[in-house]
Amino acid sequence: MWIVEKKVGLFLHYLTSGGKFQPGIERARKFTSQEMAQTMAKVHGGIVRQLQDN
C-alpha cells in the first residue's frame, strides 16, 4: 500500500479520501498502486511513501 504525505510545519499530514491533508495516518487514503499514488502526489503536492507490511 502507498500513501501521500506532506510536511506541514513540524508535523506530517496525510492525503485523505476527501483530497485534503490532515494529521493522523489512520485517516490517510491508501493506494494499491505506486503509480496512482504518484499521480495524486503531483496533483495535490506531497511525496509518496510505501507502508510497511506488519
PDB file of N, CA and C in Angstrom:
ATOM      1  N   MET A   1       0.829  -1.171   0.000  1.00  0.00           N
ATOM      2  CA  MET A   1       0.000   0.000   0.000  1.00  0.00           C
ATOM      3  C   MET A   1       0.879   1.241   0.000  1.00  0.00           C
ATOM      4  N   TRP A   2       0.362   2.288  -0.575  1.00  0.00           N
ATOM      5  CA  TRP A   2       1.080   3.551  -0.718  1.00  0.00           C
ATOM      6  C   TRP A   2       0.229   4.689  -0.173  1.00  0.00           C
ATOM      7  N   ILE A   3       0.874   5.690   0.421  1.00  0.00           N
ATOM      8  CA  ILE A   3       0.185   6.874   0.908  1.00  0.00           C
ATOM      9  C   ILE A   3       0.910   8.118   0.395  1.00  0.00           C
ATOM     10  N   VAL A   4       0.206   9.252   0.435  1.00  0.00           N
ATOM     11  CA  VAL A   4       0.793  10.537   0.061  1.00  0.00           C
ATOM     12  C   VAL A   4       0.858  11.376   1.329  1.00  0.00           C
ATOM     13  N   GLU A   5       2.049  11.907   1.616  1.00  0.00           N
ATOM     14  CA  GLU A   5       2.231  12.706   2.821  1.00  0.00           C
ATOM     15  C   GLU A   5       2.889  14.037   2.482  1.00  0.00           C
ATOM     16  N   LYS A   6       2.721  14.988   3.398  1.00  0.00           N
ATOM     17  CA  LYS A   6       3.286  16.328   3.217  1.00  0.00           C
ATOM     18  C   LYS A   6       3.654  16.864   4.587  1.00  0.00           C
ATOM     19  N   LYS A   7       4.828  17.454   4.685  1.00  0.00           N
ATOM     20  CA  LYS A   7       5.241  18.046   5.953  1.00  0.00           C
ATOM     21  C   LYS A   7       4.646  19.443   6.056  1.00  0.00           C
ATOM     22  N   VAL A   8       3.898  19.674   7.128  1.00  0.00           N
ATOM     23  CA  VAL A   8       3.278  20.966   7.396  1.00  0.00           C
ATOM     24  C   VAL A   8       3.837  21.432   8.743  1.00  0.00           C
ATOM     25  N   GLY A   9       4.715  22.417   8.705  1.00  0.00           N
ATOM     26  CA  GLY A   9       5.387  22.849   9.926  1.00  0.00           C
ATOM     27  C   GLY A   9       6.271  21.726  10.426  1.00  0.00           C
ATOM     28  N   LEU A  10       6.043  21.300  11.646  1.00  0.00           N
ATOM     29  CA  LEU A  10       6.821  20.203  12.235  1.00  0.00           C
ATOM     30  C   LEU A  10       6.162  18.840  12.058  1.00  0.00           C
ATOM     31  N   PHE A  11       4.954  18.810  11.521  1.00  0.00           N
ATOM     32  CA  PHE A  11       4.163  17.584  11.519  1.00  0.00           C
ATOM     33  C   PHE A  11       3.922  17.054  10.110  1.00  0.00           C
ATOM     34  N   LEU A  12       3.769  15.749  10.013  1.00  0.00           N
ATOM     35  CA  LEU A  12       3.385  15.131   8.747  1.00  0.00           C
ATOM     36  C   LEU A  12       1.869  15.074   8.660  1.00  0.00           C
ATOM     37  N   HIS A  13       1.348  15.469   7.518  1.00  0.00           N
ATOM     38  CA  HIS A  13      -0.078  15.351   7.231  1.00  0.00           C
ATOM     39  C   HIS A  13      -0.219  14.381   6.068  1.00  0.00           C
ATOM     40  N   TYR A  14      -1.358  13.719   6.005  1.00  0.00           N
ATOM     41  CA  TYR A  14      -1.590  12.669   5.021  1.00  0.00           C
ATOM     42  C   TYR A  14      -2.803  12.999   4.173  1.00  0.00           C
ATOM     43  N   LEU A  15      -2.726  12.656   2.899  1.00  0.00           N
ATOM     44  CA  LEU A  15      -3.841  12.900   1.985  1.00  0.00           C
ATOM     45  C   LEU A  15      -4.990  11.967   2.331  1.00  0.00           C
ATOM     46  N   THR A  16      -6.161  12.545   2.570  1.00  0.00           N
ATOM     47  CA  THR A  16      -7.345  11.756   2.916  1.00  0.00           C
ATOM     48  C   THR A  16      -8.162  11.453   1.663  1.00  0.00           C
ATOM     49  N   SER A  17      -9.193  10.670   1.826  1.00  0.00           N
ATOM     50  CA  SER A  17     -10.085  10.350   0.711  1.00  0.00           C
ATOM     51  C   SER A  17     -10.790  11.582   0.177  1.00  0.00           C
ATOM     52  N   GLY A  18     -10.945  12.602   1.009  1.00  0.00           N
ATOM     53  CA  GLY A  18     -11.582  13.849   0.601  1.00  0.00           C
ATOM     54  C   GLY A  18     -10.655  14.786  -0.160  1.00  0.00           C
ATOM     55  N   GLY A  19      -9.398  14.408  -0.331  1.00  0.00           N
ATOM     56  CA  GLY A  19      -8.456  15.223  -1.083  1.00  0.00           C
ATOM     57  C   GLY A  19      -7.806  16.334  -0.282  1.00  0.00           C
ATOM     58  N   LYS A  20      -7.862  16.234   1.046  1.00  0.00           N
ATOM     59  CA  LYS A  20      -7.239  17.228   1.919  1.00  0.00           C
ATOM     60  C   LYS A  20      -6.136  16.560   2.725  1.00  0.00           C
ATOM     61  N   PHE A  21      -5.161  17.361   3.141  1.00  0.00           N
ATOM     62  CA  PHE A  21      -4.114  16.849   4.008  1.00  0.00           C
ATOM     63  C   PHE A  21      -4.535  17.058   5.451  1.00  0.00           C
ATOM     64  N   GLN A  22      -4.529  15.976   6.232  1.00  0.00           N
ATOM     65  CA  GLN A  22      -4.930  16.003   7.635  1.00  0.00           C
ATOM     66  C   GLN A  22      -3.904  15.222   8.451  1.00  0.00           C
ATOM     67  N   PRO A  23      -3.714  15.589   9.727  1.00  0.00           N
ATOM     68  CA  PRO A  23      -2.836  14.786  10.587  1.00  0.00           C
ATOM     69  C   PRO A  23      -3.508  13.451  10.902  1.00  0.00           C
ATOM     70  N   GLY A  24      -2.727  12.481  11.214  1.00  0.00           N
ATOM     71  CA  GLY A  24      -3.264  11.169  11.589  1.00  0.00           C
ATOM     72  C   GLY A  24      -3.231  10.190  10.444  1.00  0.00           C
ATOM     73  N   ILE A  25      -2.302   9.256  10.507  1.00  0.00           N
ATOM     74  CA  ILE A  25      -2.125   8.292   9.416  1.00  0.00           C
ATOM     75  C   ILE A  25      -3.339   7.370   9.278  1.00  0.00           C
ATOM     76  N   GLU A  26      -4.137   7.224  10.339  1.00  0.00           N
ATOM     77  CA  GLU A  26      -5.305   6.339  10.261  1.00  0.00           C
ATOM     78  C   GLU A  26      -6.351   6.867   9.282  1.00  0.00           C
ATOM     79  N   ARG A  27      -6.342   8.166   8.985  1.00  0.00           N
ATOM     80  CA  ARG A  27      -7.291   8.746   8.026  1.00  0.00           C
ATOM     81  C   ARG A  27      -6.712   8.834   6.610  1.00  0.00           C
ATOM     82  N   ALA A  28      -5.464   8.426   6.439  1.00  0.00           N
ATOM     83  CA  ALA A  28      -4.803   8.533   5.139  1.00  0.00           C
ATOM     84  C   ALA A  28      -5.457   7.611   4.119  1.00  0.00           C
ATOM     85  N   ARG A  29      -5.576   8.104   2.891  1.00  0.00           N
ATOM     86  CA  ARG A  29      -6.059   7.269   1.800  1.00  0.00           C
ATOM     87  C   ARG A  29      -4.920   6.352   1.385  1.00  0.00           C
ATOM     88  N   LYS A  30      -5.209   5.076   1.271  1.00  0.00           N
ATOM     89  CA  LYS A  30      -4.197   4.093   0.917  1.00  0.00           C
ATOM     90  C   LYS A  30      -4.411   3.655  -0.526  1.00  0.00           C
ATOM     91  N   PHE A  31      -3.343   3.733  -1.310  1.00  0.00           N
ATOM     92  CA  PHE A  31      -3.395   3.379  -2.721  1.00  0.00           C
ATOM     93  C   PHE A  31      -2.748   2.011  -2.921  1.00  0.00           C
ATOM     94  N   THR A  32      -3.336   1.217  -3.804  1.00  0.00           N
ATOM     95  CA  THR A  32      -2.782  -0.107  -4.071  1.00  0.00           C
ATOM     96  C   THR A  32      -1.637  -0.061  -5.079  1.00  0.00           C
ATOM     97  N   SER A  33      -1.597   0.978  -5.911  1.00  0.00           N
ATOM     98  CA  SER A  33      -0.516   1.078  -6.891  1.00  0.00           C
ATOM     99  C   SER A  33       0.316   2.335  -6.650  1.00  0.00           C
ATOM    100  N   GLN A  34       1.592   2.202  -6.862  1.00  0.00           N
ATOM    101  CA  GLN A  34       2.504   3.326  -6.693  1.00  0.00           C
ATOM    102  C   GLN A  34       2.227   4.405  -7.728  1.00  0.00           C
ATOM    103  N   GLU A  35       1.848   4.004  -8.935  1.00  0.00           N
ATOM    104  CA  GLU A  35       1.574   4.965  -9.997  1.00  0.00           C
ATOM    105  C   GLU A  35       0.407   5.884  -9.641  1.00  0.00           C
ATOM    106  N   MET A  36      -0.647   5.340  -9.080  1.00  0.00           N
ATOM    107  CA  MET A  36      -1.793   6.151  -8.687  1.00  0.00           C
ATOM    108  C   MET A  36      -1.415   7.107  -7.562  1.00  0.00           C
ATOM    109  N   ALA A  37      -0.634   6.637  -6.604  1.00  0.00           N
ATOM    110  CA  ALA A  37      -0.184   7.490  -5.513  1.00  0.00           C
ATOM    111  C   ALA A  37       0.694   8.621  -6.047  1.00  0.00           C
ATOM    112  N   GLN A  38       1.543   8.335  -7.010  1.00  0.00           N
ATOM    113  CA  GLN A  38       2.398   9.365  -7.591  1.00  0.00           C
ATOM    114  C   GLN A  38       1.565  10.406  -8.336  1.00  0.00           C
ATOM    115  N   THR A  39       0.536   9.974  -9.021  1.00  0.00           N
ATOM    116  CA  THR A  39      -0.343  10.907  -9.718  1.00  0.00           C
ATOM    117  C   THR A  39      -1.029  11.835  -8.722  1.00  0.00           C
ATOM    118  N   MET A  40      -1.529  11.289  -7.632  1.00  0.00           N
ATOM    119  CA  MET A  40      -2.199  12.097  -6.618  1.00  0.00           C
ATOM    120  C   MET A  40      -1.210  13.041  -5.930  1.00  0.00           C
ATOM    121  N   ALA A  41       0.029  12.606  -5.751  1.00  0.00           N
ATOM    122  CA  ALA A  41       1.050  13.461  -5.146  1.00  0.00           C
ATOM    123  C   ALA A  41       1.354  14.652  -6.051  1.00  0.00           C
ATOM    124  N   LYS A  42       1.356  14.433  -7.367  1.00  0.00           N
ATOM    125  CA  LYS A  42       1.600  15.528  -8.301  1.00  0.00           C
ATOM    126  C   LYS A  42       0.435  16.511  -8.301  1.00  0.00           C
ATOM    127  N   VAL A  43      -0.782  16.009  -8.240  1.00  0.00           N
ATOM    128  CA  VAL A  43      -1.976  16.857  -8.273  1.00  0.00           C
ATOM    129  C   VAL A  43      -2.099  17.683  -6.993  1.00  0.00           C
ATOM    130  N   HIS A  44      -1.899  17.050  -5.842  1.00  0.00           N
ATOM    131  CA  HIS A  44      -2.143  17.701  -4.557  1.00  0.00           C
ATOM    132  C   HIS A  44      -0.867  18.214  -3.889  1.00  0.00           C
ATOM    133  N   GLY A  45       0.278  17.830  -4.395  1.00  0.00           N
ATOM    134  CA  GLY A  45       1.533  18.161  -3.727  1.00  0.00           C
ATOM    135  C   GLY A  45       1.799  17.128  -2.648  1.00  0.00           C
ATOM    136  N   GLY A  46       3.018  16.874  -2.363  1.00  0.00           N
ATOM    137  CA  GLY A  46       3.363  15.871  -1.356  1.00  0.00           C
ATOM    138  C   GLY A  46       4.289  14.828  -1.933  1.00  0.00           C
ATOM    139  N   ILE A  47       4.618  13.857  -1.114  1.00  0.00           N
ATOM    140  CA  ILE A  47       5.501  12.776  -1.535  1.00  0.00           C
ATOM    141  C   ILE A  47       4.829  11.433  -1.268  1.00  0.00           C
ATOM    142  N   VAL A  48       5.271  10.436  -1.982  1.00  0.00           N
ATOM    143  CA  VAL A  48       4.709   9.093  -1.873  1.00  0.00           C
ATOM    144  C   VAL A  48       5.586   8.268  -0.942  1.00  0.00           C
ATOM    145  N   ARG A  49       4.940   7.510  -0.078  1.00  0.00           N
ATOM    146  CA  ARG A  49       5.668   6.613   0.823  1.00  0.00           C
ATOM    147  C   ARG A  49       4.947   5.271   0.859  1.00  0.00           C
ATOM    148  N   GLN A  50       5.736   4.200   0.880  1.00  0.00           N
ATOM    149  CA  GLN A  50       5.153   2.865   0.968  1.00  0.00           C
ATOM    150  C   GLN A  50       4.948   2.489   2.412  1.00  0.00           C
ATOM    151  N   LEU A  51       3.780   1.942   2.713  1.00  0.00           N
ATOM    152  CA  LEU A  51       3.502   1.449   4.059  1.00  0.00           C
ATOM    153  C   LEU A  51       4.144   0.079   4.220  1.00  0.00           C
ATOM    154  N   GLN A  52       4.705  -0.165   5.354  1.00  0.00           N
ATOM    155  CA  GLN A  52       5.347  -1.447   5.644  1.00  0.00           C
ATOM    156  C   GLN A  52       4.293  -2.478   5.994  1.00  0.00           C
ATOM    157  N   ASP A  53       4.476  -3.698   5.531  1.00  0.00           N
ATOM    158  CA  ASP A  53       3.575  -4.789   5.891  1.00  0.00           C
ATOM    159  C   ASP A  53       3.940  -5.263   7.293  1.00  0.00           C
ATOM    160  N   ASN A  54       2.935  -5.359   8.157  1.00  0.00           N
ATOM    161  CA  ASN A  54       3.196  -5.798   9.531  1.00  0.00           C
ATOM    162  C   ASN A  54       2.671  -7.177   9.739  1.00  0.00           C
TER     163      ASN A  54
END
